[in-house]
Short mmCIF file of C-alpha atoms in Angstrom, two decimals:
data_model
loop_
_atom_site.label_atom_id
_atom_site.label_comp_id
_atom_site.label_asym_id
_atom_site.label_seq_id
_atom_site.Cartn_x
_atom_site.Cartn_y
_atom_site.Cartn_z
CA UNK A 12 -25.80 -9.04 9.15
CA UNK A 13 -24.29 -5.60 9.66
CA UNK A 14 -21.92 -4.65 6.85
CA UNK A 15 -20.88 -1.14 5.81
CA UNK A 16 -22.51 0.11 2.65
CA UNK A 17 -19.14 1.07 1.21
CA UNK A 18 -15.55 0.52 2.26
CA UNK A 19 -14.23 3.50 4.29
CA UNK A 20 -11.18 3.47 2.05
CA UNK A 21 -13.30 4.02 -1.05
CA UNK A 22 -15.63 6.44 0.74
CA UNK A 23 -12.72 8.69 1.72
CA UNK A 24 -11.32 8.59 -1.81
CA UNK A 25 -14.70 9.71 -3.17
CA UNK A 26 -14.91 12.55 -0.62
CA UNK A 27 -11.43 13.76 -1.51
CA UNK A 28 -12.24 13.61 -5.23
CA UNK A 29 -15.28 15.82 -4.69
CA UNK A 30 -13.31 18.38 -2.69
CA UNK A 31 -10.48 18.42 -5.21
CA UNK A 32 -13.01 18.91 -8.01
CA UNK A 33 -14.30 21.92 -6.08
CA UNK A 34 -10.81 23.40 -6.19
CA UNK A 35 -9.51 22.52 -2.72
CA UNK A 36 -5.79 21.68 -2.52
CA UNK A 37 -5.58 18.34 -0.70
CA UNK A 38 -2.63 16.05 -0.09
CA UNK A 39 -4.30 12.67 -0.43
CA UNK A 40 -2.74 10.05 1.85
CA UNK A 41 -5.97 8.14 2.28
CA UNK A 42 -6.13 5.68 -0.60
CA UNK A 43 -3.89 2.64 -0.91
CA UNK A 44 -3.22 2.53 -4.63
CA UNK A 45 0.05 2.36 -6.53
CA UNK A 46 -0.37 5.46 -8.67
CA UNK A 47 2.15 4.66 -11.38
CA UNK A 48 1.94 4.23 -15.17
CA UNK A 49 1.31 0.75 -16.55
CA UNK A 50 4.42 -1.01 -17.83
CA UNK A 51 4.25 -0.98 -21.68
CA UNK A 52 4.76 -4.74 -21.97
CA UNK A 53 1.57 -5.30 -19.96
CA UNK A 54 -0.37 -3.02 -22.30
CA UNK A 55 0.93 -5.01 -25.26
CA UNK A 56 -0.23 -8.29 -23.72
CA UNK A 57 -3.63 -6.81 -22.99
CA UNK A 58 -4.02 -5.79 -26.63
CA UNK A 59 -2.82 -9.16 -27.87
CA UNK A 60 -5.34 -10.90 -25.60
CA UNK A 61 -8.27 -8.75 -26.69
CA UNK A 62 -9.64 -11.47 -28.97
CA UNK A 63 -9.89 -13.95 -26.08
CA UNK A 64 -13.60 -13.32 -25.73
CA UNK A 65 -14.82 -16.82 -24.94
CA UNK A 66 -15.45 -18.30 -21.54
CA UNK A 67 -12.43 -20.24 -20.36
CA UNK A 68 -11.82 -22.80 -17.60
CA UNK A 69 -13.07 -21.56 -14.23
CA UNK A 70 -9.72 -21.88 -12.36
CA UNK A 71 -7.84 -20.30 -15.27
CA UNK A 72 -6.34 -21.24 -18.63
CA UNK A 73 -3.37 -23.65 -18.65
CA UNK A 74 -0.86 -20.93 -19.55
CA UNK A 75 -1.65 -18.66 -16.61
CA UNK A 76 -1.85 -21.56 -14.15
CA UNK A 77 1.59 -22.72 -15.30
CA UNK A 78 2.99 -19.20 -15.04
CA UNK A 79 1.71 -18.66 -11.50
CA UNK A 80 2.97 -22.09 -10.44
CA UNK A 81 6.42 -21.03 -11.66
CA UNK A 82 6.14 -17.70 -9.85
CA UNK A 83 5.48 -19.56 -6.59
CA UNK A 84 8.29 -22.06 -7.18
CA UNK A 85 10.78 -19.21 -7.59
CA UNK A 86 9.74 -18.13 -4.08
CA UNK A 87 10.55 -21.51 -2.50
CA UNK A 88 6.97 -22.74 -2.85
CA UNK A 89 6.98 -25.75 -5.23
CA UNK A 90 3.62 -25.60 -6.98
CA UNK A 91 1.73 -27.50 -9.64
CA UNK A 92 -0.82 -25.81 -11.92
CA UNK A 93 -3.63 -27.82 -10.34
CA UNK A 94 -2.99 -26.02 -7.02
CA UNK A 95 -3.85 -22.62 -8.53
CA UNK A 96 -6.95 -20.49 -9.14
CA UNK A 97 -6.91 -17.04 -10.76
CA UNK A 98 -9.71 -14.52 -10.35
CA UNK A 99 -10.76 -10.90 -10.91
CA UNK A 100 -8.74 -9.61 -7.96
CA UNK A 101 -7.55 -11.08 -4.69
CA UNK A 102 -10.67 -9.78 -2.91
CA UNK A 103 -12.83 -12.27 -4.81
CA UNK A 104 -10.58 -15.14 -3.79
CA UNK A 105 -10.49 -14.05 -0.14
CA UNK A 106 -14.28 -13.92 0.02
CA UNK A 107 -14.71 -17.25 -1.77
CA UNK A 108 -12.30 -18.84 0.69
CA UNK A 109 -14.26 -17.46 3.64
CA UNK A 110 -17.46 -18.86 2.12
CA UNK A 111 -16.15 -22.41 1.74
CA UNK A 112 -13.92 -22.87 4.80
CA UNK A 113 -15.89 -23.42 8.02
CA UNK A 114 -15.14 -21.68 11.28
CA UNK A 115 -14.60 -18.19 12.60
CA UNK A 116 -11.80 -15.78 11.69
CA UNK A 117 -8.87 -14.40 13.68
CA UNK A 118 -7.51 -11.05 12.53
CA UNK A 119 -4.56 -8.94 13.51
CA UNK A 120 -5.48 -5.59 15.05
CA UNK A 121 -5.13 -3.41 13.01
CA UNK A 122 -5.65 -5.05 9.61
CA UNK A 123 -6.86 -4.24 6.12
CA UNK A 124 -10.41 -2.86 6.06
CA UNK A 125 -11.90 -5.66 3.93
CA UNK A 126 -11.11 -8.78 5.98
CA UNK A 127 -13.69 -8.29 8.74
CA UNK A 128 -16.63 -7.27 6.50
CA UNK A 129 -15.97 -10.30 4.29
CA UNK A 130 -16.07 -12.55 7.35
CA UNK A 131 -19.41 -11.04 8.33
CA UNK A 132 -20.74 -11.57 4.80
CA UNK A 133 -19.69 -15.21 5.12
CA UNK A 134 -21.61 -15.53 8.40
CA UNK A 135 -18.52 -15.79 10.59
CA UNK A 136 -17.53 -14.24 13.87
CA UNK A 137 -14.38 -12.13 13.99
CA UNK A 138 -11.86 -12.27 16.83
CA UNK A 139 -9.21 -9.58 16.95
CA UNK A 140 -5.68 -10.23 18.18
CA UNK A 141 -3.10 -7.50 18.95
CA UNK A 142 -0.02 -7.29 16.74
CA UNK A 143 3.48 -7.73 18.20
CA UNK A 144 5.77 -4.79 18.91
CA UNK A 145 8.02 -5.35 15.89
CA UNK A 146 5.45 -5.28 13.08
CA UNK A 147 1.83 -5.34 11.98
CA UNK A 148 -0.01 -7.68 9.66
CA UNK A 149 0.31 -10.72 11.90
CA UNK A 150 -1.04 -11.43 15.40
CA UNK A 151 1.26 -11.74 18.38
CA UNK A 152 1.80 -15.53 18.64
CA UNK A 153 1.24 -15.74 22.40
CA UNK A 154 -1.84 -13.54 22.18
CA UNK A 155 -3.09 -15.66 19.25
CA UNK A 156 -2.88 -18.84 21.29
CA UNK A 157 -4.70 -17.21 24.19
CA UNK A 158 -7.39 -15.68 21.95
CA UNK A 159 -8.11 -19.01 20.28
CA UNK A 160 -8.68 -20.70 23.60
CA UNK A 161 -10.71 -17.80 24.94
CA UNK A 162 -12.88 -17.72 21.82
CA UNK A 163 -13.60 -21.43 22.10
CA UNK A 164 -14.54 -20.96 25.76
CA UNK A 165 -16.98 -18.26 24.62
CA UNK A 166 -18.62 -20.65 22.15
CA UNK A 167 -16.75 -19.51 19.07
CA UNK A 168 -15.16 -21.75 16.48
CA UNK A 169 -11.91 -20.00 15.42
CA UNK A 170 -10.26 -21.86 12.55
CA UNK A 171 -8.89 -19.25 10.11
CA UNK A 172 -6.07 -16.76 10.64
CA UNK A 173 -5.48 -14.10 7.99
CA UNK A 174 -1.91 -12.81 7.77
CA UNK A 175 -0.62 -9.90 5.68
CA UNK A 176 3.07 -9.41 4.95
CA UNK A 177 4.12 -6.80 4.04
CA UNK A 178 1.24 -5.22 5.85
CA UNK A 179 -1.52 -2.81 5.04
CA UNK A 180 -1.95 -0.55 7.07
CA UNK A 181 1.38 -0.45 8.94
CA UNK A 182 3.81 -0.84 6.02
CA UNK A 183 5.87 -3.39 7.97
CA UNK A 184 6.95 -6.95 7.19
CA UNK A 185 6.92 -9.91 9.55
CA UNK A 186 10.41 -11.30 10.29
CA UNK A 187 11.09 -14.99 9.70
CA UNK A 188 11.25 -15.99 13.37
CA UNK A 189 7.84 -14.47 14.02
CA UNK A 190 6.33 -16.34 11.05
CA UNK A 191 7.71 -19.61 12.44
CA UNK A 192 6.15 -18.92 15.85
CA UNK A 193 2.74 -18.21 14.30
CA UNK A 194 2.96 -21.41 12.28
CA UNK A 195 3.73 -23.33 15.48
CA UNK A 196 0.56 -21.96 17.08
CA UNK A 197 -1.41 -22.90 13.95
CA UNK A 198 -0.12 -26.46 14.23
CA UNK A 199 -0.96 -26.66 17.95
CA UNK A 200 -4.46 -25.25 17.54
CA UNK A 201 -5.32 -26.72 14.10
CA UNK A 202 -5.76 -23.39 12.31
CA UNK A 203 -5.79 -22.57 8.60
CA UNK A 204 -3.40 -19.75 7.66
CA UNK A 205 -4.46 -17.45 4.83
CA UNK A 206 -1.33 -15.57 3.80
CA UNK A 207 -2.14 -12.40 1.88
CA UNK A 208 1.12 -11.72 0.05
CA UNK A 209 -0.07 -9.09 -2.40
CA UNK A 210 2.71 -6.72 -1.24
CA UNK A 211 5.47 -9.35 -1.30
CA UNK A 212 7.08 -7.86 -4.40
CA UNK A 213 6.97 -4.36 -2.90
CA UNK A 214 9.53 -5.01 -0.15
CA UNK A 215 11.88 -2.05 -0.02
CA UNK A 216 15.08 -3.96 0.78
CA UNK A 217 15.79 -6.65 -1.86
CA UNK A 218 17.94 -8.52 0.69
CA UNK A 219 15.17 -8.85 3.26
CA UNK A 220 14.74 -12.47 4.41
CA UNK A 221 11.10 -13.04 3.49
CA UNK A 222 9.50 -16.20 4.82
CA UNK A 223 6.04 -17.30 3.73
CA UNK A 224 4.08 -19.42 6.22
CA UNK A 225 3.49 -21.76 3.26
CA UNK A 226 7.20 -22.68 3.48
CA UNK A 227 6.85 -23.61 7.15
CA UNK A 228 3.33 -25.09 7.19
CA UNK A 229 2.55 -26.02 3.59
CA UNK A 230 -0.44 -28.22 4.41
CA UNK A 231 -2.30 -25.52 6.32
CA UNK A 232 -1.49 -22.36 4.34
CA UNK A 233 -3.31 -20.79 1.42
CA UNK A 234 -1.37 -18.01 -0.34
CA UNK A 235 -3.33 -15.14 -1.90
CA UNK A 236 -1.78 -12.50 -4.13
CA UNK A 237 -2.43 -10.27 -7.13
CA UNK A 238 -0.94 -7.66 -9.43
CA UNK A 239 -2.69 -4.54 -8.12
CA UNK A 240 0.14 -3.36 -5.88
CA UNK A 241 3.41 -4.60 -7.35
CA UNK A 242 2.53 -3.68 -10.95
CA UNK A 243 0.04 -0.84 -10.37
CA UNK A 244 -2.84 -2.80 -11.93
CA UNK A 245 -5.57 -2.18 -9.37
CA UNK A 246 -8.16 -1.37 -12.03
CA UNK A 247 -7.38 -4.48 -14.07
CA UNK A 248 -8.40 -6.84 -11.22
CA UNK A 249 -6.03 -9.82 -11.36
CA UNK A 250 -5.65 -12.13 -8.36
CA UNK A 251 -4.29 -15.61 -7.77
CA UNK A 252 -4.38 -18.23 -5.04
CA UNK A 253 -2.13 -21.19 -4.24
CA UNK A 254 -3.68 -24.08 -2.30
CA UNK A 255 -1.96 -26.88 -0.38
CA UNK A 256 -1.01 -29.95 -2.42
CA UNK A 257 -2.72 -32.49 -0.16
CA UNK A 258 -6.27 -33.84 -0.33
CA UNK A 259 -7.66 -31.10 1.92
CA UNK A 260 -6.05 -28.48 -0.30
CA UNK A 261 -7.52 -30.07 -3.42
CA UNK A 262 -11.00 -30.02 -1.86
CA UNK A 263 -10.56 -26.39 -0.85
CA UNK A 264 -9.50 -25.43 -4.36
CA UNK A 265 -12.46 -27.29 -5.85
CA UNK A 266 -14.83 -25.53 -3.46
CA UNK A 267 -13.40 -22.10 -4.33
CA UNK A 268 -13.71 -22.94 -8.02
CA UNK A 269 -17.34 -23.89 -7.39
CA UNK A 270 -18.00 -20.45 -5.89
CA UNK A 271 -16.16 -18.88 -8.82
CA UNK A 272 -18.35 -20.71 -11.30
CA UNK A 273 -21.45 -19.13 -9.76
CA UNK A 274 -20.05 -15.63 -9.12
CA UNK A 275 -17.41 -14.53 -11.64
CA UNK A 276 -17.16 -17.57 -14.00
CA UNK A 277 -13.48 -16.98 -14.82
CA UNK A 278 -10.85 -14.27 -15.00
CA UNK A 279 -11.42 -12.24 -18.17
CA UNK A 280 -9.50 -13.68 -21.12
CA UNK A 281 -7.43 -10.56 -21.90
CA UNK A 282 -6.42 -10.34 -18.23
CA UNK A 283 -5.29 -13.96 -18.30
CA UNK A 284 -2.93 -13.01 -21.14
CA UNK A 285 -1.59 -10.17 -18.96
CA UNK A 286 -1.28 -12.42 -15.92
CA UNK A 287 0.60 -15.14 -17.82
CA UNK A 288 3.19 -12.60 -18.97
CA UNK A 289 3.44 -10.96 -15.52
CA UNK A 290 3.78 -14.18 -13.53
CA UNK A 291 6.42 -15.45 -15.97
CA UNK A 292 8.47 -12.47 -14.73
CA UNK A 293 10.47 -11.45 -17.80
CA UNK A 294 13.64 -9.51 -16.95
CA UNK A 295 12.37 -6.18 -18.26
CA UNK A 296 9.26 -6.37 -16.06
CA UNK A 297 11.22 -7.40 -12.96
CA UNK A 298 13.56 -4.45 -13.44
CA UNK A 299 10.64 -2.03 -13.51
CA UNK A 300 8.96 -3.70 -10.52
CA UNK A 301 12.13 -3.53 -8.45
CA UNK A 302 12.66 0.12 -9.34
CA UNK A 303 9.10 0.88 -8.28
CA UNK A 304 9.71 -0.85 -4.94
CA UNK A 305 12.70 1.43 -4.34
CA UNK A 306 10.54 4.46 -5.14
CA UNK A 307 7.86 3.28 -2.72
CA UNK A 308 10.47 2.82 -0.02
CA UNK A 309 12.10 6.23 -0.47
CA UNK A 310 8.85 8.18 -0.26
CA UNK A 311 7.37 6.09 2.57
CA UNK A 312 10.52 6.59 4.64
CA UNK A 313 10.34 10.35 4.04
CA UNK A 314 6.80 10.48 5.45
CA UNK A 315 7.86 8.24 8.34
CA UNK A 316 10.70 10.61 9.24
CA UNK A 317 8.32 13.58 9.16
CA UNK A 318 5.93 11.79 11.54
CA UNK A 319 8.78 10.85 13.87
CA UNK A 320 10.09 14.41 13.97
CA UNK A 321 6.59 15.69 14.70
CA UNK A 322 6.47 13.55 17.83
CA UNK A 323 4.65 10.44 16.66
CA UNK A 324 5.55 6.86 17.49
CA UNK A 325 5.78 4.68 14.41
CA UNK A 326 7.52 1.61 13.06
CA UNK A 327 9.80 2.27 10.07
CA UNK A 328 8.16 1.07 6.83
CA UNK A 329 9.72 -1.94 5.13
CA UNK A 330 7.23 -2.83 2.40
CA UNK A 331 4.32 -1.41 0.43
CA UNK A 332 3.54 2.30 0.54
CA UNK A 333 2.14 2.95 4.00
CA UNK A 334 3.10 4.63 7.25
CA UNK A 335 1.08 4.15 10.45
CA UNK A 336 1.96 6.88 12.98
CA UNK A 337 0.68 7.01 16.54
CA UNK A 338 0.24 10.55 17.90
CA UNK A 339 -0.46 9.39 21.45
CA UNK A 340 2.48 11.50 22.76
CA UNK A 341 0.54 14.57 21.57
CA UNK A 342 -2.77 13.63 23.18
CA UNK A 343 -2.90 16.65 25.51
CA UNK A 344 -2.34 19.40 22.91
CA UNK A 345 -4.65 17.61 20.49
CA UNK A 346 -7.41 17.27 23.09
CA UNK A 347 -7.37 21.04 23.60
CA UNK A 348 -8.50 21.33 19.98
CA UNK A 349 -11.15 18.65 20.21
CA UNK A 350 -9.05 15.83 18.78
CA UNK A 351 -9.67 12.86 21.07
CA UNK A 352 -9.61 9.79 18.84
CA UNK A 353 -8.70 8.51 15.39
CA UNK A 354 -11.74 9.84 13.56
CA UNK A 355 -11.48 13.35 15.00
CA UNK A 356 -7.78 13.33 14.12
CA UNK A 357 -8.62 12.29 10.55
CA UNK A 358 -11.24 15.06 10.30
CA UNK A 359 -8.90 17.65 11.84
CA UNK A 360 -6.08 16.96 9.39
CA UNK A 361 -8.44 17.22 6.43
CA UNK A 362 -10.26 20.34 7.61
CA UNK A 363 -7.36 22.29 9.08
CA UNK A 364 -4.46 21.23 6.87
CA UNK A 365 -5.91 19.68 3.72
CA UNK A 366 -4.24 16.33 4.40
CA UNK A 367 -6.40 13.22 3.94
CA UNK A 368 -5.59 10.11 5.99
CA UNK A 369 -7.63 7.09 7.12
CA UNK A 370 -8.13 6.63 10.87
CA UNK A 371 -6.92 3.44 12.52
CA UNK A 372 -10.41 2.59 13.78
CA UNK A 373 -11.34 1.67 10.20
CA UNK A 374 -8.66 -1.03 10.33
CA UNK A 375 -10.05 -2.52 13.54
CA UNK A 376 -7.77 -0.49 15.80
CA UNK A 377 -8.82 1.01 19.13
CA UNK A 378 -11.30 3.80 18.34
CA UNK A 379 -9.69 6.09 20.91
CA UNK A 380 -6.18 5.64 19.52
CA UNK A 381 -4.59 8.61 17.74
CA UNK A 382 -3.40 6.46 14.87
CA UNK A 383 -4.01 6.60 11.14
CA UNK A 384 -2.73 5.12 7.90
CA UNK A 385 -0.91 7.41 5.51
CA UNK A 386 -0.75 5.95 1.97
CA UNK A 387 2.26 7.56 0.33
CA UNK A 388 2.01 6.42 -3.29
CA UNK A 389 -0.26 9.26 -4.41
CA UNK A 390 2.61 11.67 -3.72
CA UNK A 391 4.30 10.58 -6.97
CA UNK A 392 2.00 12.93 -8.87
CA UNK A 393 -1.39 13.32 -10.46
CA UNK A 394 -0.21 13.14 -14.07
CA UNK A 395 1.83 10.60 -16.00
CA UNK A 396 4.53 13.23 -16.55
CA UNK A 397 4.88 13.82 -12.80
CA UNK A 398 4.90 10.10 -12.05
CA UNK A 399 7.59 9.44 -14.65
CA UNK A 400 9.68 12.24 -13.14
CA UNK A 401 9.43 10.62 -9.70
CA UNK A 402 10.31 7.22 -11.15
CA UNK A 403 13.36 8.55 -12.98
CA UNK A 404 14.82 10.58 -10.12
CA UNK A 405 17.78 9.36 -8.10
CA UNK A 406 16.09 10.99 -5.10
CA UNK A 407 12.34 11.10 -5.72
CA UNK A 408 11.77 13.15 -2.57
CA UNK A 409 13.66 16.03 -4.18
CA UNK A 410 11.42 16.16 -7.26
CA UNK A 411 9.60 19.51 -6.94
CA UNK A 412 6.00 18.29 -6.77
CA UNK A 413 6.93 15.49 -4.36
CA UNK A 414 8.95 17.85 -2.19
CA UNK A 415 6.05 20.32 -2.14
CA UNK A 416 3.66 17.62 -0.89
CA UNK A 417 6.15 16.45 1.73
CA UNK A 418 6.49 20.04 2.96
CA UNK A 419 2.70 20.28 3.29
CA UNK A 420 2.65 17.04 5.28
CA UNK A 421 5.45 18.27 7.52
CA UNK A 422 3.57 21.49 8.21
CA UNK A 423 0.34 19.59 8.97
CA UNK A 424 1.98 17.08 11.31
CA UNK A 425 4.02 19.76 13.08
CA UNK A 426 0.87 21.82 13.70
CA UNK A 427 -0.58 18.89 15.68
CA UNK A 428 1.85 19.61 18.51
CA UNK A 429 0.97 23.31 18.79
CA UNK A 430 -0.62 24.30 22.08
#
């Protein structure tokens, strides 16, 4: 099976680190990480849990299962602890699910870089489906129906659809009516929906009407999430999954737990202490999380406006910390400088302007498209002092180091239109 040796996301981050270490000034928009300080209460729980050095139950200890069940219930997803599994990151759960659920995988184009390689590792075929005009992260419902039938005619066995909302790479969030239409197709075609909701708590507008497919089709939706994005805990590796309450859901959970028992055994004890506190959502933690979401929104919108003013087509970001501009309107001037596709655009921005982005082709997009993902969270600063300054500011885009980076991005994007 053909799988990349390393994720392009991580490969770019390593390349940028080497160039920065050599003294090159680079604005790093290539790595999707929430670069913010850890909330002190989480550090306290980690320290308190340090003596939990014994193996625990594979799905998770009772306290963390109860806490995550409550977290789901507060989001209109009634959940019992025996519907839950926690793991060292959502990636582990996504792969385990692909290993135990039969059938091929349908993915939105573009989508997060990990979904397709995991499907290949699980021995599955991948069928791409275009996203609708209004957002990314979910396939166009009509195109999904057509692709399922076409794939079956080609001898495929499409059974799993992975959805992401809010989305990585586009930074957009699926509206409720679109989620309902996708669920209707899943019912018609007997598909399992895997709803990756790791950015759910990073929606910029607190009044946005978020609808999980698990609310519409509870018996055929698995919800995956984690704490990497909303609480800036990527390095701590905490993920959780919610399975349907019916017999099929119980079997699926048992099968995932079986994989867990042979691969990661259980989520590390100290991290279970952290997860229990986080998923209980104490008021002080929620306040910090909501403030961070506003910060993400302000900076992402600033980069979006810069891209728009430079001539790109792009959807306004509504969640997470991503912008996904399309420089197709500038194809002619870019071609005169040898920029003809996403990868040459990525290379050009890094070489000529010191701006690192990740080309859309790495997310399953058309290789010829002049699209890339810009991850905006690294703009908050490279030190804790800079990050705290961005967090405390009424207008984070006016903080000097943030404004300086935005000016560099504006200059780089504007140069793309030069003849």
